[in-house]
Amino acid sequence: MLDDFLIRAALAGLGLTLATGPLGSFVVWRRMAYFGDATAHAAIFGVALSFAFGISVYVGTLTVALGMALTVAGLSGRGHAMDTVLGVLAHSALAFGLVAASFQSGLRVDLSAWLFGDILAVSRTDLAIVWGGAALVAALLAWRWQGLLTATLNEELARASGLNPRAERLALTVALALTVAVSIKIVGALLIAALLIIPAATARQIARNPEAMALGATAVGAASVLAGLYGSLQLDTPAGPSIVAAAAVLFTLSLMVRRRG
């Protein structure tokens, strides 16, 4: 009989893939990998502020991640060299977060859990928050799917169709910040971007249309969660990194399948 904590861990990981699958597809299509990194790294600052002010970690993380995402989205439309700006923001946010965390005696001990995740410590409350947040992200993406897809493929076509590309980018920004907030306890700030990108990149190798890629990314993410947890149990390795490692193995296999095809 599986232990209760393993069941909660698996359910939390599977719930998260409902958001990371379709959202990761847009991250790959829009080449927003560094955008995801900057938002995820800022989450550590949110964790430190949450401990300092005694508020929910999810609230603090969401607030800071959303602020970072909106900042990056605002700068992207002003002609800045985005790779440089994102690099500065991502590493600065992480550095300030680590410095702020050093002032919190209780947080210093647990910092690795927020950096690399601690899915095996997920509680029933965490499980509800993860599923609720992931469901909101999935619903938002499903609601705006056609508009997001059109704006991703061609912004001029989106404007001609009566869509506002900036509004579509804002929807993605909110979805990304919410995903970061609910996933930080599962895979940690340093691995969130990997869970967004690798399953989507894997599905891209075999998918024939955008919808198939989003569903495929969700399936690959779910398989990575289950394989990673199993590997962690058998090899006594950290669960969060093991999940990402399993996703990397699946990506490698997808490349081999594509070459043979």
Tab-separated table of C-alpha atoms in Angstrom:
chain	number	residue	atom	x	y	z
A	1	MET	CA	0.000	0.000	0.000
A	2	LEU	CA	1.406	3.365	-0.985
A	3	ASP	CA	2.070	5.812	1.804
A	4	ASP	CA	-0.304	8.724	2.131
A	5	PHE	CA	2.411	11.309	1.464
A	6	LEU	CA	3.303	9.618	-1.828
A	7	ILE	CA	-0.297	9.750	-2.983
A	8	ARG	CA	-0.503	13.456	-2.092
A	9	ALA	CA	2.787	14.077	-3.910
A	10	ALA	CA	1.573	12.310	-7.046
A	11	LEU	CA	-1.760	14.133	-6.996
A	12	ALA	CA	-0.028	17.484	-6.522
A	13	GLY	CA	2.334	16.845	-9.411
A	14	LEU	CA	-0.449	15.642	-11.694
A	15	GLY	CA	-2.562	18.665	-10.804
A	16	LEU	CA	0.304	20.997	-11.630
A	17	THR	CA	0.693	19.506	-15.108
A	18	LEU	CA	-2.815	20.735	-15.965
A	19	ALA	CA	-1.307	24.225	-15.952
A	20	THR	CA	2.288	23.609	-17.039
A	21	GLY	CA	1.324	21.572	-20.121
A	22	PRO	CA	-0.672	24.168	-22.081
A	23	LEU	CA	1.128	27.156	-20.532
A	24	GLY	CA	4.516	25.629	-21.316
A	25	SER	CA	3.445	25.284	-24.936
A	26	PHE	CA	2.941	29.039	-25.161
A	27	VAL	CA	6.259	29.612	-23.382
A	28	VAL	CA	7.973	27.522	-26.079
A	29	TRP	CA	6.056	29.081	-28.976
A	30	ARG	CA	6.745	32.627	-27.783
A	31	ARG	CA	10.343	31.876	-26.754
A	32	MET	CA	9.592	33.010	-23.206
A	33	ALA	CA	11.952	30.636	-21.397
A	34	TYR	CA	13.944	33.433	-19.803
A	35	PHE	CA	10.695	35.193	-18.937
A	36	GLY	CA	9.713	32.140	-16.928
A	37	ASP	CA	13.115	32.073	-15.240
A	38	ALA	CA	12.844	35.713	-14.160
A	39	THR	CA	9.366	35.165	-12.730
A	40	ALA	CA	10.372	31.974	-10.920
A	41	HIS	CA	13.536	33.488	-9.448
A	42	ALA	CA	11.529	36.413	-8.111
A	43	ALA	CA	9.405	33.904	-6.205
A	44	ILE	CA	12.222	33.384	-3.677
A	45	PHE	CA	11.978	37.068	-2.785
A	46	GLY	CA	8.247	36.513	-2.313
A	47	VAL	CA	8.940	33.592	0.032
A	48	ALA	CA	11.301	35.746	2.131
A	49	LEU	CA	8.764	38.577	2.339
A	50	SER	CA	6.043	36.126	3.320
A	51	PHE	CA	8.078	34.895	6.276
A	52	ALA	CA	9.033	38.450	7.254
A	53	PHE	CA	5.443	39.727	7.318
A	54	GLY	CA	3.805	36.517	8.485
A	55	ILE	CA	1.539	36.075	5.462
A	56	SER	CA	0.774	33.049	3.321
A	57	VAL	CA	3.698	31.975	1.186
A	58	TYR	CA	1.342	31.530	-1.740
A	59	VAL	CA	0.089	35.126	-1.413
A	60	GLY	CA	3.587	36.584	-1.105
A	61	THR	CA	4.949	34.514	-3.959
A	62	LEU	CA	2.029	35.341	-6.249
A	63	THR	CA	2.342	39.063	-5.503
A	64	VAL	CA	6.070	39.243	-6.235
A	65	ALA	CA	5.904	36.872	-9.228
A	66	LEU	CA	3.059	38.885	-10.731
A	67	GLY	CA	4.968	42.118	-10.149
A	68	MET	CA	8.048	40.698	-11.873
A	69	ALA	CA	6.021	39.305	-14.762
A	70	LEU	CA	4.238	42.631	-15.314
A	71	THR	CA	7.560	44.486	-15.163
A	72	VAL	CA	9.101	42.218	-17.774
A	73	ALA	CA	5.996	42.399	-19.956
A	74	GLY	CA	6.038	46.199	-19.761
A	75	LEU	CA	9.702	46.438	-20.696
A	76	SER	CA	9.246	44.059	-23.631
A	77	GLY	CA	7.229	46.665	-25.489
A	78	ARG	CA	9.757	49.476	-25.069
A	79	GLY	CA	12.581	48.311	-27.286
A	80	HIS	CA	14.950	47.134	-24.565
A	81	ALA	CA	17.426	44.337	-25.299
A	82	MET	CA	15.246	41.721	-23.667
A	83	ASP	CA	17.826	38.987	-23.199
A	84	THR	CA	19.991	41.405	-21.208
A	85	VAL	CA	17.065	42.874	-19.256
A	86	LEU	CA	15.735	39.434	-18.386
A	87	GLY	CA	19.172	38.259	-17.321
A	88	VAL	CA	19.593	41.262	-15.027
A	89	LEU	CA	16.103	40.931	-13.535
A	90	ALA	CA	16.255	37.155	-13.068
A	91	HIS	CA	19.574	37.070	-11.274
A	92	SER	CA	18.946	40.259	-9.321
A	93	ALA	CA	15.603	38.950	-8.076
A	94	LEU	CA	17.179	35.681	-6.991
A	95	ALA	CA	20.060	37.482	-5.278
A	96	PHE	CA	17.760	39.858	-3.388
A	97	GLY	CA	15.583	36.916	-2.432
A	98	LEU	CA	18.517	34.965	-1.024
A	99	VAL	CA	19.784	38.031	0.850
A	100	ALA	CA	16.327	38.660	2.297
A	101	ALA	CA	16.036	34.991	3.244
A	102	SER	CA	19.325	35.188	5.160
A	103	PHE	CA	17.661	37.533	7.656
A	104	GLN	CA	14.969	34.936	8.395
A	105	SER	CA	16.492	32.363	10.748
A	106	GLY	CA	13.728	29.820	10.198
A	107	LEU	CA	13.893	30.209	6.423
A	108	ARG	CA	17.634	29.654	6.083
A	109	VAL	CA	17.258	26.028	7.135
A	110	ASP	CA	14.422	25.349	4.691
A	111	LEU	CA	15.722	27.408	1.771
A	112	SER	CA	16.707	24.373	-0.313
A	113	ALA	CA	13.085	23.212	-0.203
A	114	TRP	CA	11.979	26.476	-1.838
A	115	LEU	CA	14.811	26.387	-4.371
A	116	PHE	CA	14.417	22.746	-5.430
A	117	GLY	CA	10.960	21.864	-4.139
A	118	ASP	CA	9.687	19.442	-1.524
A	119	ILE	CA	6.787	17.660	-3.148
A	120	LEU	CA	6.841	14.884	-0.538
A	121	ALA	CA	5.887	17.436	2.139
A	122	VAL	CA	2.734	18.596	0.347
A	123	SER	CA	-0.234	18.794	2.728
A	124	ARG	CA	-3.920	18.432	1.937
A	125	THR	CA	-4.235	22.232	2.030
A	126	ASP	CA	-1.335	22.568	-0.422
A	127	LEU	CA	-3.011	19.983	-2.616
A	128	ALA	CA	-6.220	22.003	-2.742
A	129	ILE	CA	-4.291	25.188	-3.574
A	130	VAL	CA	-2.294	23.473	-6.329
A	131	TRP	CA	-5.365	21.961	-7.970
A	132	GLY	CA	-7.347	25.172	-7.574
A	133	GLY	CA	-4.585	27.328	-9.055
A	134	ALA	CA	-3.875	24.887	-11.879
A	135	ALA	CA	-7.585	24.692	-12.699
A	136	LEU	CA	-7.764	28.504	-12.878
A	137	VAL	CA	-4.776	28.630	-15.228
A	138	ALA	CA	-6.195	25.849	-17.416
A	139	ALA	CA	-9.593	27.585	-17.530
A	140	LEU	CA	-8.010	30.928	-18.432
A	141	LEU	CA	-5.982	29.381	-21.242
A	142	ALA	CA	-8.981	27.443	-22.543
A	143	TRP	CA	-11.106	30.609	-22.501
A	144	ARG	CA	-8.506	32.704	-24.346
A	145	TRP	CA	-7.061	29.841	-26.412
A	146	GLN	CA	-7.903	31.082	-29.898
A	147	GLY	CA	-6.940	34.661	-29.135
A	148	LEU	CA	-3.680	33.616	-27.509
A	149	LEU	CA	-2.855	31.333	-30.405
A	150	THR	CA	-3.600	33.997	-33.028
A	151	ALA	CA	-1.546	36.629	-31.181
A	152	THR	CA	1.307	34.145	-30.826
A	153	LEU	CA	1.362	33.260	-34.523
A	154	ASN	CA	0.933	36.785	-35.912
A	155	GLU	CA	0.215	39.965	-33.960
A	156	GLU	CA	-0.811	41.848	-37.101
A	157	LEU	CA	-3.360	39.164	-37.902
A	158	ALA	CA	-4.588	39.346	-34.309
A	159	ARG	CA	-5.146	43.110	-34.603
A	160	ALA	CA	-6.922	42.633	-37.920
A	161	SER	CA	-9.194	40.122	-36.193
A	162	GLY	CA	-10.101	42.669	-33.541
A	163	LEU	CA	-7.855	41.191	-30.848
A	164	ASN	CA	-5.530	43.105	-28.543
A	165	PRO	CA	-2.106	41.376	-28.459
A	166	ARG	CA	-1.164	43.226	-25.269
A	167	ALA	CA	-4.248	41.869	-23.513
A	168	GLU	CA	-3.336	38.358	-24.643
A	169	ARG	CA	0.216	38.814	-23.307
A	170	LEU	CA	-1.257	40.024	-20.028
A	171	ALA	CA	-3.352	36.847	-19.779
A	172	LEU	CA	-0.201	34.753	-20.233
A	173	THR	CA	1.624	36.895	-17.676
A	174	VAL	CA	-1.059	36.326	-15.043
A	175	ALA	CA	-1.184	32.611	-15.839
A	176	LEU	CA	2.592	32.300	-15.517
A	177	ALA	CA	2.692	34.148	-12.179
A	178	LEU	CA	-0.111	31.987	-10.781
A	179	THR	CA	1.613	28.805	-11.945
A	180	VAL	CA	4.865	29.872	-10.297
A	181	ALA	CA	3.046	30.636	-7.052
A	182	VAL	CA	1.315	27.270	-6.781
A	183	SER	CA	4.278	25.198	-7.991
A	184	ILE	CA	7.127	26.624	-5.927
A	185	LYS	CA	6.581	24.165	-3.085
A	186	ILE	CA	6.478	21.215	-5.493
A	187	VAL	CA	9.482	21.712	-7.768
A	188	GLY	CA	11.058	24.884	-6.357
A	189	ALA	CA	12.004	28.188	-7.922
A	190	LEU	CA	15.001	26.848	-9.840
A	191	LEU	CA	13.099	23.999	-11.515
A	192	ILE	CA	9.760	25.599	-12.393
A	193	ALA	CA	10.942	26.837	-15.793
A	194	ALA	CA	12.280	23.361	-16.601
A	195	LEU	CA	8.897	21.766	-15.886
A	196	LEU	CA	7.256	24.346	-18.132
A	197	ILE	CA	9.690	24.012	-21.033
A	198	ILE	CA	10.872	20.394	-21.211
A	199	PRO	CA	7.480	18.620	-21.503
A	200	ALA	CA	6.326	21.182	-24.083
A	201	ALA	CA	9.556	20.790	-26.054
A	202	THR	CA	9.084	17.018	-25.925
A	203	ALA	CA	5.515	17.182	-27.195
A	204	ARG	CA	6.592	19.537	-29.966
A	205	GLN	CA	8.663	16.751	-31.519
A	206	ILE	CA	5.634	14.593	-32.213
A	207	ALA	CA	2.552	16.861	-32.167
A	208	ARG	CA	0.852	17.789	-35.427
A	209	ASN	CA	-1.152	20.809	-34.211
A	210	PRO	CA	-1.170	23.239	-31.266
A	211	GLU	CA	-3.938	21.455	-29.377
A	212	ALA	CA	-2.139	18.118	-29.668
A	213	MET	CA	1.048	19.746	-28.404
A	214	ALA	CA	-0.699	21.194	-25.340
A	215	LEU	CA	-2.296	17.837	-24.518
A	216	GLY	CA	0.966	16.037	-25.215
A	217	ALA	CA	2.886	18.397	-22.936
A	218	THR	CA	0.391	17.687	-20.166
A	219	ALA	CA	0.779	13.937	-20.685
A	220	VAL	CA	4.587	14.155	-20.745
A	221	GLY	CA	4.510	16.263	-17.591
A	222	ALA	CA	2.284	13.722	-15.849
A	223	ALA	CA	4.561	10.855	-16.916
A	224	SER	CA	7.584	12.806	-15.676
A	225	VAL	CA	5.953	13.339	-12.274
A	226	LEU	CA	5.149	9.655	-11.817
A	227	ALA	CA	8.515	8.458	-13.157
A	228	GLY	CA	10.394	11.019	-11.093
A	229	LEU	CA	8.606	10.079	-7.887
A	230	TYR	CA	9.217	6.391	-8.553
A	231	GLY	CA	12.903	7.041	-9.231
A	232	SER	CA	13.160	9.176	-6.107
A	233	LEU	CA	11.616	6.391	-4.039
A	234	GLN	CA	13.868	3.701	-5.477
A	235	LEU	CA	17.139	5.651	-5.578
A	236	ASP	CA	16.602	7.944	-2.582
A	237	THR	CA	17.131	11.075	-4.690
A	238	PRO	CA	15.462	14.517	-4.311
A	239	ALA	CA	11.942	14.342	-5.715
A	240	GLY	CA	11.814	17.702	-7.520
A	241	PRO	CA	15.066	17.282	-9.474
A	242	SER	CA	14.140	13.647	-10.156
A	243	ILE	CA	10.923	14.791	-11.847
A	244	VAL	CA	12.823	17.219	-14.067
A	245	ALA	CA	15.444	14.541	-14.822
A	246	ALA	CA	12.663	12.163	-15.910
A	247	ALA	CA	11.296	14.901	-18.186
A	248	ALA	CA	14.767	15.336	-19.690
A	249	VAL	CA	14.975	11.596	-20.410
A	250	LEU	CA	11.598	11.699	-22.159
A	251	PHE	CA	12.775	14.672	-24.221
A	252	THR	CA	15.853	12.730	-25.316
A	253	LEU	CA	13.703	9.764	-26.284
A	254	SER	CA	11.412	12.039	-28.314
A	255	LEU	CA	14.416	13.301	-30.280
A	256	MET	CA	15.428	9.721	-31.044
A	257	VAL	CA	11.907	8.820	-32.155
A	258	ARG	CA	11.741	11.859	-34.426
A	259	ARG	CA	15.065	11.079	-36.074
A	260	ARG	CA	14.012	7.499	-36.762
A	261	GLY	CA	10.705	8.712	-38.158
